[in-house]
PDB file of C-alpha atoms in Angstrom:
ATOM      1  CA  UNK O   1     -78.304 -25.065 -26.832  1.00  0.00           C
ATOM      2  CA  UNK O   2     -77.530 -22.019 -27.357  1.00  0.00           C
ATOM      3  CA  UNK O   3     -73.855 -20.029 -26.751  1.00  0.00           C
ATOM      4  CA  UNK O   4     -70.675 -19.626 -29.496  1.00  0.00           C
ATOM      5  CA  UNK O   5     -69.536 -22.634 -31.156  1.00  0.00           C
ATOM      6  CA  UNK O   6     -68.099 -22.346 -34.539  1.00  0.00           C
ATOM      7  CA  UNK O   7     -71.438 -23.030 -36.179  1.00  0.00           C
ATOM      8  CA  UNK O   8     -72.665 -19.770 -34.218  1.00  0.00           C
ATOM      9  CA  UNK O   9     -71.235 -17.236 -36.813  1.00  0.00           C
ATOM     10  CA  UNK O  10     -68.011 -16.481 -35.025  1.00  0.00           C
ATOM     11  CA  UNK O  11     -65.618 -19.689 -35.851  1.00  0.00           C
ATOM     12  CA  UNK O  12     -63.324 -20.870 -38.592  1.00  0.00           C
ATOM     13  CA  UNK O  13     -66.533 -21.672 -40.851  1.00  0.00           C
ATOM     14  CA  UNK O  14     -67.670 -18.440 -41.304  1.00  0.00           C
ATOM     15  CA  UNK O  15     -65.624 -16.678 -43.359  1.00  0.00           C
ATOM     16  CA  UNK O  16     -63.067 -14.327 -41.349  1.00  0.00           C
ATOM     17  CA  UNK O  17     -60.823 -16.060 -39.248  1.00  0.00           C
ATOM     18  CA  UNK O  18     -57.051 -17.204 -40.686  1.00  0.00           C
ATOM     19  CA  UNK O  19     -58.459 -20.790 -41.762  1.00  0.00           C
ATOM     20  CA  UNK O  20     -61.229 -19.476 -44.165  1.00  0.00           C
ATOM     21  CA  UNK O  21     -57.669 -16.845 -45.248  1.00  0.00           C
ATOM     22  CA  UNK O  22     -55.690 -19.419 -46.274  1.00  0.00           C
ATOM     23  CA  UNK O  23     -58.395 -21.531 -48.049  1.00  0.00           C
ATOM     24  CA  UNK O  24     -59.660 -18.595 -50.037  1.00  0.00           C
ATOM     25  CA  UNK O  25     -56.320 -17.831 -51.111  1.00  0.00           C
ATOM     26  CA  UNK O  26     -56.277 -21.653 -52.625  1.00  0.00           C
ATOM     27  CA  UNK O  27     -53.349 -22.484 -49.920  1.00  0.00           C
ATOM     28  CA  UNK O  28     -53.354 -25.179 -47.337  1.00  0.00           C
ATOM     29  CA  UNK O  29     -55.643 -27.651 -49.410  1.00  0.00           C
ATOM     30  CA  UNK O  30     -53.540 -28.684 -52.677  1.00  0.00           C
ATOM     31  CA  UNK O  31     -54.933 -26.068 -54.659  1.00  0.00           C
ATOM     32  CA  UNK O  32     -53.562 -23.226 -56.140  1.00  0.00           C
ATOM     33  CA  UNK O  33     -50.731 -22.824 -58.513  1.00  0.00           C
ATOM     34  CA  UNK O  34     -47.822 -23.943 -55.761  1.00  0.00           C
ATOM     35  CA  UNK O  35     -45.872 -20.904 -55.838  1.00  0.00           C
ATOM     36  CA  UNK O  36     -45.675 -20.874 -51.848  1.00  0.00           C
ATOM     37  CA  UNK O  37     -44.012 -24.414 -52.387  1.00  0.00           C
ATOM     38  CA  UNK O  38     -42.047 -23.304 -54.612  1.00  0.00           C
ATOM     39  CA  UNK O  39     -40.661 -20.486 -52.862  1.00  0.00           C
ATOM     40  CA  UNK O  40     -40.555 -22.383 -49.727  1.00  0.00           C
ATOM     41  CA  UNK O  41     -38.312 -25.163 -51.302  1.00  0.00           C
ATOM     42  CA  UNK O  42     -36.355 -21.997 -53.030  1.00  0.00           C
ATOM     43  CA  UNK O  43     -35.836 -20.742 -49.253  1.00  0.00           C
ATOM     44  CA  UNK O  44     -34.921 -23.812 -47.488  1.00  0.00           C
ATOM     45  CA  UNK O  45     -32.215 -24.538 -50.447  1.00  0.00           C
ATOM     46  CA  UNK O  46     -30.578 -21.232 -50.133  1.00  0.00           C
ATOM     47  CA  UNK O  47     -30.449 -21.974 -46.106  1.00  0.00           C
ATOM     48  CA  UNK O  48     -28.939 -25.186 -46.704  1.00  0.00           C
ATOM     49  CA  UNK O  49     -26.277 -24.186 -48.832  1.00  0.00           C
ATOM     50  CA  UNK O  50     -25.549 -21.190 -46.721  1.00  0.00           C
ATOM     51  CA  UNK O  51     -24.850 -23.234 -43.781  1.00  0.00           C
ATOM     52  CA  UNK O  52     -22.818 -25.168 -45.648  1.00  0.00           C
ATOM     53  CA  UNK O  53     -20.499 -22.398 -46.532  1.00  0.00           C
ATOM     54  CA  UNK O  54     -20.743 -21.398 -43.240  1.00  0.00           C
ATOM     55  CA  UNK O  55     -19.063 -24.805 -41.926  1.00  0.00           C
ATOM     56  CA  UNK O  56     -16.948 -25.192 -44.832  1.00  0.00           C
ATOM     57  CA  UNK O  57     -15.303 -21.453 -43.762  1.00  0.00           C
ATOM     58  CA  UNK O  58     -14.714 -22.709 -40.105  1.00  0.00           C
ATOM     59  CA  UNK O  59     -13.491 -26.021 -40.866  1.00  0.00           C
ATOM     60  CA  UNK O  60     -10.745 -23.965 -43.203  1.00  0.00           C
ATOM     61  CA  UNK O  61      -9.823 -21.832 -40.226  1.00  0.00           C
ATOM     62  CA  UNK O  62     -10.081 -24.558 -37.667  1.00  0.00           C
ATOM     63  CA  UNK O  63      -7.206 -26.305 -40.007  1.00  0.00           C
ATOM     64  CA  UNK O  64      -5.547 -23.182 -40.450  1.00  0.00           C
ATOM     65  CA  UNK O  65      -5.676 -22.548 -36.566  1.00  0.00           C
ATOM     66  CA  UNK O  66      -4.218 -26.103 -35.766  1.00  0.00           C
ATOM     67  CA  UNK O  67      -1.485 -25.197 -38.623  1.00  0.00           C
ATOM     68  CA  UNK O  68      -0.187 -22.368 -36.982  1.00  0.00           C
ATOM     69  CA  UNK O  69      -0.479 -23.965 -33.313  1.00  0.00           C
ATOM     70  CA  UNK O  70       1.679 -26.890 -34.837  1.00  0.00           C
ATOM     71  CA  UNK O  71       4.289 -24.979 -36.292  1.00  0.00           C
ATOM     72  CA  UNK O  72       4.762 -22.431 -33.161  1.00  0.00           C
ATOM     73  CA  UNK O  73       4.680 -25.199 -31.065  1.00  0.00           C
ATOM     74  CA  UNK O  74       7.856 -26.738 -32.786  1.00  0.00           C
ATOM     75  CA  UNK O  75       6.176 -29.749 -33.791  1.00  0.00           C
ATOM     76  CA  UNK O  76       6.762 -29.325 -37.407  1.00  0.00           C
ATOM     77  CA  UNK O  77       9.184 -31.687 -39.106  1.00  0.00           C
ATOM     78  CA  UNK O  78      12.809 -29.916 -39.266  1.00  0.00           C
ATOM     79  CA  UNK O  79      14.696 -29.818 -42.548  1.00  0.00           C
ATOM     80  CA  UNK O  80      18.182 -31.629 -41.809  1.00  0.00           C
ATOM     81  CA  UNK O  81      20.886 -28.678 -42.446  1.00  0.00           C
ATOM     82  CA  UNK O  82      24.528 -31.177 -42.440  1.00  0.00           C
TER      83      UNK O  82
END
């Protein structure tokens, strides 16, 4: 049989397409020091806690918002002037 499968000198296996990349830099099977972990964890932890600032802001302004819409809308208890 003859024709291109990956044993034919143009797949994965032989040495220049992404796969044979990322195992010769020691990624993608355990090895390696784990810096790309690392700085993925480091990423998804600075994501996280900007989102949460991010909802912490609207909820503030949300409150704020329904504050003012309270008070305009003369639904704010009324100091008793006898």
């Amino acid at each position: 049989m003859t024709g291109g499968g990956p044993t034919a000198g143009n797949g994965p296996t032989a040495g220049n397409g992404p796969t044979y990349e990322v195992l010769a830099r020691g990624g993608g099977g355990g090895g390696g020091d784990g810096s790309d972990e690392s700085d993925l964890v480091q990423h998804l932890l600075a994501d996280a806690a900007i989102k949460g600032v991010i909802v912490i802001v609207a909820l503030i302004v949300l409150v704020l918002g329904m504050v003012l819409i309270w008070k305009k809308a003369g639904r704010a208890p009324h100091r008793d002037d006898r």
